[in-house]
Amino acid sequence: MLYKRSSQLFAEAEKVIPGGVNSPVRAFKAVGGTPIFVKSAKGAYLYDEDGNRLIDYINSWGPMILGHAFEPVVQAVIEKAKLGTSFGMPTELETQIAALAVSMVPNIEKIRFVNSGTEACMSAVRLARGFTKKDKIIKFAGCYHGHSDSFLIQAGSGAITFGSPNSPGVTAGTAKDTLLAKYNDLENVATLIEANKNEIAAIIVEPVAGNMGCIPPNKGFLEGLRQLCTDNGILLIFDEVMTGFRLAAGGVQELFNINADIVCFGKVIGGGLPVGAFAAREEIMNYLAPLGPVYQAGTLSGNPLAMAAGLAMLQALDEDRAIFKRLEEKTAYLAAGMEKVLKANNVVFTINRIGSMVSVHFDGAPVIDFQSAAKGDNETFKKFFHGLLQEGIYIAPSAYETWFITDALSYEDLDFTIQAVDKVSKTF
Ligand SMILES: *Cc1c(COP(=O)(O)O)cnc(C)c1O
């Protein structure tokens, strides 16, 4: 495959956009080479500027769970656009998507929409601090909650890839209120709580981690966090920006039957438009302005195009709950197929999977936290990435990313992918 036009477009982009991209991980820094410029996408496939067709395993980093250019979403956006694209005034659509989200997700009574996952997590933490009247938060190494200051303390994927877990520009004052814990290590969390008695407002966690590869919680980990929070007057924030409306209609809360106090959404909830949201029981959400003292706002929040896209997406998921089972089966099929060929080719690897999230790590030890995820062999990953690309398969250009399976993928696509993994891994 040739990427002549993509390379030219990248060179032009670099002149006017830092690194040629509007989000760092797109830049291929971790794998070498130049990024591919997309022209269009439909279903399971991307079509690039050089006319190549690629099977897509990123799917806009999660949102396109039903495939690209999903017809009901596209139609909803077109119809809404004709009626005006932004008003800065309430619309009925906002209540409709809010009511649907609240009905699908357990344990939430009110939801507020914002424009990104970053904004959702940032606002959730402010709300938790306002509600508990405490300052500190606990986050886990390798978990990513967007790029707002208090989270750039050993964040996942992008931040790891670029070796700047503590970004310049984040002040020491901000960093001191973020305590860092080890994923899947309850004892570590308990120790931190003990050392900061009555100072911790919230524990924020990806209940299934997806930004250091895919790392499911160990048995008892989330239950333990819930208990520690309840015992110590700490709010438990589930960052379900990646897992919400993906692992189940009600996200990880439903999957593992655990109640968080505040839940953050993004990605799927926007159907591919810029949307985030955070939700909780009424008592907590009523702490937000204009009802309560915690300020949070947004000129384009609840934007009609974004809400139309999100509503069409949630309706599709709500009406056909079998989607989640289908996705799980496809992902299990892919994982089993890859496992078989990688084994046959004597590759040292670990595959993690849950629902429609899967990741391949080039290390033999169990991948359960940031430390074990970081052990993966990046040289092998680079060969894997570029080899698959040559075969017309697009996975994330970083070893720390999860693959997102979409319902648009056929079993032929999955078989083709498994054969490509076989071919590529013979060259390691
Ligand atoms: C993607 C992601 C975010 C950030 O969302 P943006 O829309 O990129 O700001 C936050 N948390 C998790 C778990 C994510 O995967």
XYZ file of C-alpha atoms and ligand atoms in Angstrom:
443
model
C 0.000 0.000 0.000
C 1.162 3.493 -0.782
C 0.681 6.554 1.366
C 2.039 9.229 -0.937
C -0.786 11.727 -0.635
C -1.103 11.170 3.135
C 2.611 11.962 3.519
C 2.217 15.136 1.482
C -0.829 16.227 3.461
C 1.019 15.557 6.708
C 3.946 17.737 5.584
C 1.520 20.558 4.873
C -0.276 20.065 8.187
C 3.014 20.216 10.104
C 3.565 23.772 8.891
C 0.434 25.122 10.560
C -0.557 22.595 13.268
C 1.870 21.529 16.042
C 3.126 18.080 15.036
C 0.597 18.119 12.207
C -2.189 16.795 14.451
C -4.862 18.068 16.826
C -4.347 15.207 19.298
C -0.863 13.750 19.883
C -1.440 10.001 19.522
C -2.512 10.504 15.896
C 1.036 11.493 14.967
C 2.579 7.959 14.792
C 5.459 9.068 17.028
C 5.431 5.739 18.903
C 5.511 3.589 15.774
C 7.386 5.751 13.259
C 6.219 6.781 9.819
C 3.623 9.396 8.978
C -0.073 9.369 9.810
C -2.738 8.357 7.354
C -5.175 11.025 6.257
C -8.746 9.806 6.065
C -11.122 10.810 3.339
C -14.219 8.913 4.393
C -15.426 5.885 6.291
C -18.370 3.535 6.115
C -19.219 0.582 8.344
C -16.039 -1.248 9.346
C -13.818 0.491 6.792
C -11.755 3.632 6.434
C -10.905 5.054 3.008
C -7.764 7.171 2.950
C -6.547 9.958 0.701
C -4.472 7.513 -1.373
C -7.490 5.350 -2.126
C -6.579 2.536 0.285
C -9.290 0.690 2.185
C -8.462 -0.177 5.791
C -10.321 -2.347 8.286
C -10.671 -0.055 11.287
C -10.022 -1.292 14.832
C -9.913 2.163 16.425
C -13.268 3.517 15.376
C -12.552 7.081 16.347
C -11.176 5.684 19.649
C -14.470 4.108 20.565
C -17.530 6.109 19.511
C -18.345 4.272 16.269
C -19.573 1.144 18.023
C -22.100 0.466 15.249
C -19.683 1.313 12.443
C -18.815 4.488 10.575
C -21.481 6.720 9.035
C -24.205 4.771 10.832
C -27.321 5.772 8.902
C -29.682 6.808 11.771
C -26.982 9.060 13.264
C -26.135 10.638 9.907
C -29.812 11.279 9.135
C -30.470 12.760 12.582
C -27.579 15.195 12.190
C -28.619 16.242 8.667
C -32.215 16.863 9.725
C -31.211 18.865 12.808
C -28.632 20.924 10.926
C -31.355 22.278 8.657
C -33.124 23.688 11.728
C -30.140 25.614 13.047
C -26.878 24.375 14.538
C -26.722 26.118 17.920
C -28.965 28.303 20.020
C -27.501 28.594 23.493
C -31.054 27.958 24.709
C -32.754 24.816 26.000
C -34.116 22.298 23.486
C -36.461 19.353 23.986
C -33.798 17.082 22.502
C -31.589 17.558 25.568
C -34.316 16.210 27.860
C -34.923 13.283 25.517
C -31.305 12.098 25.496
C -30.959 12.776 29.243
C -34.059 10.705 30.016
C -32.877 7.865 27.807
C -29.375 7.845 29.321
C -30.817 7.884 32.851
C -33.111 4.970 31.940
C -30.265 2.883 30.494
C -27.631 3.436 33.195
C -28.185 2.125 36.715
C -27.912 4.376 39.721
C -28.034 7.796 38.068
C -30.922 10.269 38.352
C -29.645 13.380 36.594
C -27.084 13.947 33.887
C -25.358 17.022 32.492
C -23.936 17.192 28.985
C -20.598 18.761 28.097
C -18.382 18.699 24.993
C -15.706 16.087 25.738
C -14.658 13.330 28.093
C -12.021 15.656 29.480
C -14.659 18.178 30.445
C -16.832 15.464 31.971
C -14.060 14.162 34.246
C -12.851 17.623 35.167
C -16.381 18.685 36.112
C -17.058 15.455 38.016
C -14.034 16.056 40.213
C -15.020 19.671 40.878
C -18.484 18.485 41.825
C -17.061 15.815 44.139
C -14.834 18.377 45.811
C -17.704 20.811 46.247
C -20.007 18.120 47.574
C -17.552 16.595 50.068
C -15.774 19.873 50.877
C -12.455 18.071 50.537
C -9.595 18.726 48.096
C -7.607 15.601 47.295
C -8.358 12.914 44.748
C -6.902 9.473 44.129
C -6.237 8.386 40.549
C -4.523 5.288 39.235
C -1.268 5.155 37.289
C -2.046 4.433 33.652
C -5.676 5.541 33.862
C -6.532 8.435 31.571
C -9.229 10.933 32.436
C -8.579 13.555 29.793
C -5.958 16.257 29.686
C -7.070 18.586 32.460
C -4.323 19.521 34.916
C -5.170 17.351 37.912
C -5.193 14.175 35.802
C -1.864 14.578 34.039
C -0.141 12.655 36.748
C 0.924 9.420 35.071
C -1.960 9.431 32.628
C -2.385 6.608 30.144
C -1.783 6.158 26.410
C -0.948 9.518 24.819
C 0.855 10.771 27.859
C 2.815 7.536 28.320
C 3.663 7.361 24.661
C 5.202 10.781 24.820
C 7.121 10.115 27.996
C 5.668 13.146 29.730
C 3.461 11.714 32.445
C 3.882 14.941 34.366
C 3.381 17.601 31.749
C 5.129 20.950 32.117
C 2.445 23.525 32.727
C 0.814 21.483 35.476
C 1.642 23.335 38.675
C 3.036 21.710 41.810
C 0.009 23.105 43.622
C -2.331 21.097 41.395
C -0.183 17.962 41.437
C -0.129 17.831 45.234
C -3.879 17.259 45.384
C -3.704 14.219 43.080
C -2.597 11.052 44.832
C -1.392 8.243 42.623
C -2.355 4.635 43.274
C -1.615 1.309 41.586
C -4.411 -0.204 39.520
C -5.743 -3.471 40.927
C -3.980 -2.851 44.259
C -6.512 -2.241 47.033
C -3.930 -2.256 49.793
C -2.133 0.606 48.105
C -5.392 2.600 48.010
C -6.137 1.857 51.656
C -2.670 3.086 52.643
C -3.167 6.347 50.739
C -6.531 6.903 52.395
C -5.039 6.226 55.816
C -2.205 8.702 55.192
C -4.678 11.398 54.063
C -7.484 10.905 56.524
C -10.543 13.056 55.834
C -8.824 14.899 52.996
C -9.934 12.818 50.011
C -12.939 13.956 48.009
C -12.977 11.251 45.373
C -11.401 8.190 43.870
C -11.585 8.346 40.082
C -11.039 5.122 38.185
C -11.526 3.576 34.766
C -13.564 0.618 36.078
C -12.176 -1.342 33.140
C -8.925 0.345 32.186
C -8.548 1.027 28.489
C -5.723 3.512 28.215
C -2.827 1.198 29.044
C -4.126 -1.517 26.799
C -7.260 -3.168 28.080
C -6.990 -4.123 31.752
C -10.072 -5.542 33.447
C -10.313 -5.085 37.209
C -9.192 -8.045 39.319
C -11.953 -9.831 41.157
C -12.851 -7.761 44.200
C -10.996 -4.604 43.137
C -14.045 -2.470 42.317
C -16.013 -3.917 45.248
C -13.079 -3.002 47.496
C -12.947 0.552 46.151
C -16.687 0.887 46.732
C -16.278 -0.238 50.338
C -13.295 2.015 51.023
C -15.226 4.988 49.626
C -18.340 4.236 51.641
C -16.331 3.740 54.828
C -14.392 6.983 54.426
C -16.934 9.461 53.043
C -15.212 9.473 49.651
C -17.129 9.664 46.357
C -16.383 6.914 43.853
C -16.162 8.273 40.299
C -16.363 5.747 37.485
C -14.815 7.215 34.369
C -16.900 5.332 31.815
C -15.962 7.594 28.919
C -14.648 4.507 27.131
C -16.761 1.740 28.686
C -20.135 3.516 28.951
C -22.696 2.225 26.434
C -19.963 -0.145 25.172
C -19.462 -2.972 27.661
C -23.180 -3.001 28.460
C -26.101 -0.618 28.005
C -25.481 0.452 31.595
C -21.687 0.279 31.403
C -19.454 -1.306 34.030
C -21.867 -0.436 36.844
C -24.295 -2.870 35.209
C -21.679 -5.388 34.116
C -20.265 -5.887 37.620
C -23.268 -4.666 39.598
C -21.365 -1.970 41.452
C -22.690 1.495 42.208
C -20.471 4.481 41.574
C -21.379 7.888 43.000
C -20.595 9.866 39.854
C -20.242 8.438 36.346
C -18.490 10.132 33.412
C -19.361 9.529 29.781
C -17.979 10.448 26.382
C -17.203 8.660 23.131
C -20.245 6.412 22.358
C -22.733 8.790 24.026
C -21.987 11.381 21.330
C -22.382 9.031 18.375
C -19.183 10.486 16.896
C -19.827 14.145 17.686
C -18.004 16.019 20.475
C -19.973 15.057 23.577
C -19.240 14.200 27.176
C -21.526 13.928 30.181
C -21.460 13.279 33.894
C -24.231 11.880 36.011
C -25.098 10.945 39.577
C -27.953 10.657 42.024
C -30.051 13.778 42.467
C -28.548 14.788 45.806
C -25.124 15.141 44.177
C -26.212 16.605 40.824
C -28.299 19.285 42.557
C -25.037 20.676 43.877
C -24.381 22.057 40.385
C -25.194 25.603 39.272
C -27.825 26.944 38.868
C -29.347 24.815 41.673
C -26.225 24.533 43.784
C -22.914 26.256 44.456
C -20.589 24.273 42.134
C -20.128 26.204 38.906
C -20.034 24.453 35.542
C -21.146 25.748 32.145
C -20.690 25.552 28.368
C -21.681 27.715 25.382
C -22.079 24.699 23.111
C -23.069 22.151 25.785
C -26.140 20.192 24.703
C -25.582 21.332 21.125
C -28.491 20.160 18.939
C -26.344 18.351 16.351
C -24.375 16.562 19.052
C -27.517 15.637 20.991
C -29.234 14.390 17.820
C -26.265 12.150 17.040
C -26.050 10.900 20.624
C -29.766 10.254 20.877
C -29.837 8.279 17.621
C -26.903 6.201 18.858
C -28.366 5.497 22.298
C -31.747 4.639 20.774
C -30.117 2.095 18.483
C -28.303 0.501 21.437
C -31.382 0.614 23.648
C -33.622 -1.003 21.044
C -31.273 -3.887 20.294
C -29.533 -4.944 23.506
C -28.308 -8.066 21.696
C -25.666 -5.780 20.170
C -23.528 -6.109 23.277
C -23.591 -9.896 23.126
C -22.817 -9.850 19.393
C -19.889 -7.524 19.984
C -18.562 -9.729 22.749
C -18.787 -12.820 20.527
C -16.983 -11.129 17.646
C -14.241 -9.883 19.945
C -13.812 -13.282 21.592
C -13.572 -14.860 18.135
C -10.897 -12.384 17.072
C -8.933 -12.795 20.310
C -9.030 -16.596 20.117
C -7.951 -16.514 16.468
C -5.034 -14.182 17.149
C -4.001 -16.215 20.159
C -3.861 -19.373 18.066
C -1.654 -17.938 15.326
C 0.634 -16.008 17.675
C 1.210 -19.184 19.683
C 1.870 -21.189 16.523
C 4.465 -18.597 15.533
C 6.155 -18.736 18.960
C 5.469 -15.108 19.776
C 5.665 -14.058 23.426
C 2.414 -12.230 24.106
C -0.551 -11.599 26.375
C -4.027 -10.816 25.074
C -6.414 -9.013 27.406
C -10.081 -8.841 26.549
C -13.416 -7.909 28.010
C -16.585 -7.346 25.993
C -15.680 -5.474 22.812
C -12.313 -4.233 24.077
C -9.137 -6.197 23.405
C -5.393 -5.527 23.484
C -2.294 -7.442 22.419
C 0.790 -7.031 24.623
C 4.198 -8.324 23.589
C 5.195 -9.649 26.977
C 4.351 -13.010 28.484
C 3.445 -11.914 32.022
C -0.112 -11.005 33.037
C -0.880 -7.355 32.283
C -2.723 -6.049 35.343
C -1.490 -2.492 35.880
C 0.641 0.268 34.376
C 3.924 -1.370 35.353
C 3.121 -4.658 33.679
C 1.652 -2.888 30.631
C 4.856 -0.880 30.224
C 6.910 -4.097 29.917
C 5.564 -4.839 26.434
C 8.225 -4.933 23.700
C 7.720 -1.801 21.614
C 9.995 -2.940 18.768
C 7.758 -5.960 18.186
C 4.712 -3.725 18.432
C 6.089 -1.431 15.707
C 6.549 -4.405 13.367
C 3.071 -5.598 14.249
C 1.509 -2.196 13.595
C 3.238 -1.537 10.263
C 2.826 -5.135 9.135
C -0.929 -4.997 9.720
C -1.131 -1.617 8.027
C 0.454 -3.111 4.906
C -2.277 -5.747 4.994
C -4.951 -3.044 5.152
C -5.673 -3.246 8.872
C -5.612 -0.168 11.059
C -4.935 -0.583 14.777
C -3.996 2.241 17.145
C -0.469 3.567 16.587
C 0.576 2.909 20.186
C 1.128 -0.239 22.226
C -0.905 1.256 25.067
C -4.192 1.353 23.244
C -7.216 -0.871 23.238
C -8.781 -2.121 20.011
C -12.448 -1.181 19.714
C -14.608 -3.737 17.961
C -17.581 -2.482 16.011
C -20.765 -4.304 15.136
C -20.098 -3.468 11.486
C -17.203 -5.961 11.373
C -18.106 -9.192 9.618
C -16.641 -12.596 10.418
C -14.886 -12.375 7.029
C -13.185 -9.192 8.249
C -12.174 -10.957 11.453
C -10.823 -13.996 9.572
C -8.913 -11.711 7.244
C -7.430 -9.955 10.302
C -6.421 -13.227 11.944
C -4.706 -14.350 8.720
C -2.876 -11.021 8.561
C -1.733 -11.401 12.190
C -0.443 -14.851 11.253
C 1.461 -13.522 8.255
C 2.897 -10.507 10.093
C 3.920 -12.415 13.223
C 5.965 -14.848 11.103
C 8.261 -11.910 10.306
C 9.013 -10.947 13.963
C -11.044 9.292 25.906
C -11.104 9.303 27.372
C -11.217 10.494 28.097
C -11.111 11.840 27.460
O -12.131 12.110 26.574
P -11.915 13.279 25.470
O -13.231 13.327 24.775
O -10.776 12.814 24.617
O -11.601 14.519 26.196
C -11.414 10.415 29.460
N -11.470 9.219 30.082
C -11.350 8.066 29.422
C -11.441 6.778 30.168
C -11.136 8.061 28.056
O -10.976 6.901 27.414
